[in-house]
Amino acid sequence: MGNKQTIFTDEQLHGRYHELAPHLVPMDYTNEPDCKVPLSLIVNMPELKENPFRNRIVESFSEGGDGNLSFNEFVDMFSVLSEMAPRELKAIYAFKIYDFNVDNFLCKEDLEKTLNRLTKEELTPEEVELVCDKTIEEADLDGDNKLSFADFENMISRAPDFLSTFHIRI
Amino acid sequence: EKASSDSNSGSEEEDSMSEGEMARLMEEVEEKKKLIATMRNKPWRMKRRDAQQFVDKFEGALGKGKGRKWFAYKVMMTKKWIKFQRDFDNFKTSCIPWERKIKEVESHFGSSVASYFIFLRWMYGMNLVLFGFTFGLVVIPEVLMGLPYGSIPRKTVPRPEQDTAQDYSVLMDFNGYCKYSVLFYGYYNDQRTIGLLKFRLPLSYLLVGIGNFGYSLMLVIRTMAKNADVGGGDGDESEFTFAWKMFTSWDYLIGNAETADNKYASITTSFKESIVDEQENQKDENIHLRRFLRVLANFMITCSLGGSGYLIYFVVKRSQEFANRDDLSWYEKNELEIIMSLLGLVCPPLFETIAELEDYHPRIALKWQLGRIFALFLGNLYTFLFALFDEVNSKLEEEQDIKNNSIWIMKEYYANFSRLTNDTEATPPPMNPADVIRGPCWETAVGIEFVKLTVSDIQVTYLTILIGDFARAMIVRFLNYCWCWDLEAGFPSYGEFDISGNVLGLVFNQGMIWMGAFYAPGLVGINVLRLLSSMYYQCWAVMATNVPHERVFKASKSNNFYMGLLLLVLFLSLLPVVYTIMSLPPSFDCGPFSGRLKMFDVIMETIDLDLPAFMGTLFSYAANPGLIIPAVLLMVLAIYYLNAVSEAYKNSNNELKKKMQLVRRDSKRAAVESSSLSAEKLLFINPGSSRHCSLFVFHPGSRRREEPEEQYRQHQPGDERLGGLTAEQILHPASSSSSTKGWSVKSDNNGSTYATLGEKVVERVYKFLKCLESGKNVQKRH
């Protein structure tokens, strides 16, 4: 349940946000300014730098899908990825992250892109095809040859490693 | 009880939740207290005790009453204990040596190659323990408390050999000073007790020798049993192999570039392994052709094994004839070793080529290959033991002569001495130890053979890696620029790590150690050093000079195949040692059992002299066949019973697995059929941010009486996710008869619409939203 406390203080997190773009982010938020840190600065954070999905992660938490995060969205991103966030919440955002064309389905192209990012394109095209076909075959419940959120959630809820791997500590 | 309804932010909700819990707890405590008070009038004491316990337990938690300090202390101690346990576990895990190295190899080469290194590490651990036994209980006492070098004949280099004793070539052959050192059997003295502590060295020597085997046996069987447990629940059967690999294999915590590289490699390898498994499953089955090919391949291999076996036998016989002649050419002198090495070089690749006919899964093909090469190496073992026993027998005959001789010479010496000093009364000083005639000491000779074999084995292995892998890699890499064809893609290219050859080498090496450790206590130390350096050397070689197999396959879950081979070799190496202990007489002038008829006589002596009388009679009863045969029968019956029980468990396991598969299939079908998904749980996300899309969820079934209202906020109008629906449209079907509260809609200045609703209604809305999200058409009844 989403009733656990976050483990960092607001000031610490705001400090991190501020140091991404000191000239953009004001120290004083009492007037609720409307500033957003661009994508390119956020994906250079040490926590995200090595992640093959860093662009998608940031895009999924931004409002227009362009990857520029306001402070609230920044907080949202790290709280969903923290170890306290509940499983269902993580599943929702994992689905968004892996959905490259943002059509609410994980279609074969999305899976191929995911796989190529994961293996740095070391697999042959036949192997990629085999893996994607098998994935869809395993998880697709309604037979439309792509994974909807229900399919994804059904599959991810049984995965033993999901909670421990879908986790960023800041 | 209903706490105040603060429903605007999550943190307040948390507070009220825990406050609610606290309140409930408090109420229960008060109730129990009341119960206790009124209990005085009730005859039933039981309840009061329970109630009293309850109060004791929880009053402290609430921070009042006498239990408070104790409770706080208890809580703190529990937390500290848990933290200590966790730290200790972490420490234990970090103590495992070479873990990072092996993980690196695993991520680049797959789990089958890594399984060799894990096996190597396990062997190292076992050898370390054996080394501890041998050195601690045999070598160190002799060195510290026994007679020093040069004091008695067996510890001194004989006069004739003294000139050459320090030569490098002699030392390399383990003669000279090496032969008369703690490394070998012959050095040990046969005094019943030595030193101040009255340490019984001969008994300790024998018991350590037997104990080495006992410990190894116990360890191997225990590891096999442990592995067998894991093999029960086969992870390959999980229904989401590829899906989980794709979505849960990347560890988001990785922030280090090198770790990330390793992770990419390991993910790729893992996918490749699963692909190989999948391709095997998908292969077309032409059963008859495949069966025919397999029978053909087995036939061919059996023929070649038989042929090499006969060849070995023939060559051994010839070498016996050669032993009698003196005019031998170089080839004839070394014929045996040459033939054995040739066989060892030629047969494994031959077997591999023939095995391609069989077209097995790589994991199974590996096992077959291991089994076949094992059979081949047994021939090796046979020749070696044969030669050894020949030598032992000849030494035993020699010994008889020398024994008679030395007694005669001793008499001569005394006669001479008394003649020279003209004094028949004085006792002559003992002969200089270097001058005493020495028996051939067959045990030391055997020990030397084993040590030589081990050392040459080490040299051959390291040289093979250096030349076969390293030099090859260098040539391929550097000559490639100026060679006609592509060295890297064609012949010879980089080598692959030969798992079967290396595993068998390790297993047979261990067999040699087991056999030789009784006759050469130093051998175990040599082996420990060898395994340690092997680990580093081979890890480096694999990472620097080898390429991953073309078809990377997952090692079988249990390492039991390697353990099974090891067990077999353990028994094979036990037999010669036990035979010699039981039937061959020990040398008369060297080793801890000298002078006795049989080696195990030392145990009889100990029972007679050192243990109390009743133990002697006890042992004699225990040795009675009338007792032993029933005991053996009982053990056989126990084995039969345990076998039957394990069969029954296996059967029930299979039944349960089948049931699970049926259930899974049914649940899948049910999930597909029903379009209305049951709302079990709903989440609560980030209600704090005002602009963010918050999907609002909570537990319809929970007893959250304190929050009768929840708020649902929706996106700005026009959000595709909800199909452009506003709250009003959702409100439509919401009027239900059983709702406690209806919708009430408000909108703020930004154009967002808010709706508040009662518990039951949200359930329906959730179902509705789920349908929307899954892209299905909205059902009219919702």
mmCIF file of C-alpha atoms in Angstrom, chain A residues 22-95:
data_model
loop_
_atom_site.group_PDB
_atom_site.id
_atom_site.type_symbol
_atom_site.label_atom_id
_atom_site.label_comp_id
_atom_site.label_asym_id
_atom_site.label_seq_id
_atom_site.Cartn_x
_atom_site.Cartn_y
_atom_site.Cartn_z
ATOM 1 C CA PRO A 22 21.429 25.428 -11.113
ATOM 2 C CA HIS A 23 20.663 28.273 -13.435
ATOM 3 C CA LEU A 24 17.192 27.012 -14.242
ATOM 4 C CA VAL A 25 15.921 25.772 -10.929
ATOM 5 C CA PRO A 26 15.103 28.406 -8.352
ATOM 6 C CA MET A 27 15.860 27.707 -4.733
ATOM 7 C CA ASP A 28 12.601 29.158 -3.641
ATOM 8 C CA TYR A 29 9.448 27.311 -4.538
ATOM 9 C CA THR A 30 6.919 29.333 -2.675
ATOM 10 C CA ASN A 31 5.573 30.892 -5.826
ATOM 11 C CA GLU A 32 5.311 27.511 -7.507
ATOM 12 C CA PRO A 33 7.352 28.478 -10.523
ATOM 13 C CA ASP A 34 6.878 26.487 -13.643
ATOM 14 C CA CYS A 35 10.353 25.334 -14.575
ATOM 15 C CA LYS A 36 11.371 22.070 -16.085
ATOM 16 C CA VAL A 37 14.766 20.491 -16.337
ATOM 17 C CA PRO A 38 15.442 19.193 -19.832
ATOM 18 C CA LEU A 39 15.844 15.505 -20.595
ATOM 19 C CA SER A 40 19.505 15.686 -21.527
ATOM 20 C CA LEU A 41 20.468 16.895 -18.072
ATOM 21 C CA ILE A 42 18.421 14.333 -16.200
ATOM 22 C CA VAL A 43 19.739 11.291 -18.045
ATOM 23 C CA ASN A 44 23.247 12.264 -17.039
ATOM 24 C CA MET A 45 22.510 11.677 -13.388
ATOM 25 C CA PRO A 46 24.799 8.968 -12.014
ATOM 26 C CA GLU A 47 21.820 6.829 -11.072
ATOM 27 C CA LEU A 48 20.505 6.818 -14.603
ATOM 28 C CA LYS A 49 23.652 7.121 -16.664
ATOM 29 C CA GLU A 50 24.210 3.416 -17.272
ATOM 30 C CA ASN A 51 20.601 2.450 -17.668
ATOM 31 C CA PRO A 52 19.701 1.433 -21.213
ATOM 32 C CA PHE A 53 16.175 2.711 -20.701
ATOM 33 C CA ARG A 54 17.031 6.061 -19.176
ATOM 34 C CA ASN A 55 15.407 8.093 -21.903
ATOM 35 C CA ARG A 56 12.194 6.132 -21.712
ATOM 36 C CA ILE A 57 12.128 6.362 -17.924
ATOM 37 C CA VAL A 58 12.315 10.124 -17.947
ATOM 38 C CA GLU A 59 9.845 10.420 -20.782
ATOM 39 C CA SER A 60 7.275 8.272 -18.997
ATOM 40 C CA PHE A 61 7.220 10.570 -16.020
ATOM 41 C CA SER A 62 7.011 13.770 -17.952
ATOM 42 C CA GLU A 63 3.699 15.227 -18.773
ATOM 43 C CA GLY A 64 3.942 15.650 -22.488
ATOM 44 C CA GLY A 65 6.184 12.679 -23.024
ATOM 45 C CA ASP A 66 9.034 14.982 -24.008
ATOM 46 C CA GLY A 67 11.241 14.164 -21.075
ATOM 47 C CA ASN A 68 11.383 17.530 -19.374
ATOM 48 C CA LEU A 69 10.556 17.059 -15.730
ATOM 49 C CA SER A 70 9.220 19.511 -13.242
ATOM 50 C CA PHE A 71 10.159 19.005 -9.646
ATOM 51 C CA ASN A 72 6.951 17.181 -8.856
ATOM 52 C CA GLU A 73 7.524 14.806 -11.704
ATOM 53 C CA PHE A 74 11.101 14.361 -10.599
ATOM 54 C CA VAL A 75 9.891 13.387 -7.154
ATOM 55 C CA ASP A 76 7.302 11.079 -8.671
ATOM 56 C CA MET A 77 9.926 9.331 -10.742
ATOM 57 C CA PHE A 78 12.180 8.548 -7.849
ATOM 58 C CA SER A 79 9.401 7.602 -5.533
ATOM 59 C CA VAL A 80 7.971 5.104 -7.966
ATOM 60 C CA LEU A 81 11.420 3.647 -8.475
ATOM 61 C CA SER A 82 12.219 3.523 -4.767
ATOM 62 C CA GLU A 83 11.945 0.288 -2.898
ATOM 63 C CA MET A 84 8.925 1.464 -0.946
ATOM 64 C CA ALA A 85 6.637 1.883 -3.899
ATOM 65 C CA PRO A 86 4.024 -0.828 -4.199
ATOM 66 C CA ARG A 87 4.246 -3.464 -6.852
ATOM 67 C CA GLU A 88 1.194 -2.434 -8.804
ATOM 68 C CA LEU A 89 2.492 1.077 -9.136
ATOM 69 C CA LYS A 90 5.807 -0.116 -10.420
ATOM 70 C CA ALA A 91 4.069 -2.371 -12.908
ATOM 71 C CA ILE A 92 2.124 0.545 -14.317
ATOM 72 C CA TYR A 93 5.214 2.601 -14.903
ATOM 73 C CA ALA A 94 7.293 -0.325 -16.138
ATOM 74 C CA PHE A 95 4.646 -0.814 -18.787
#
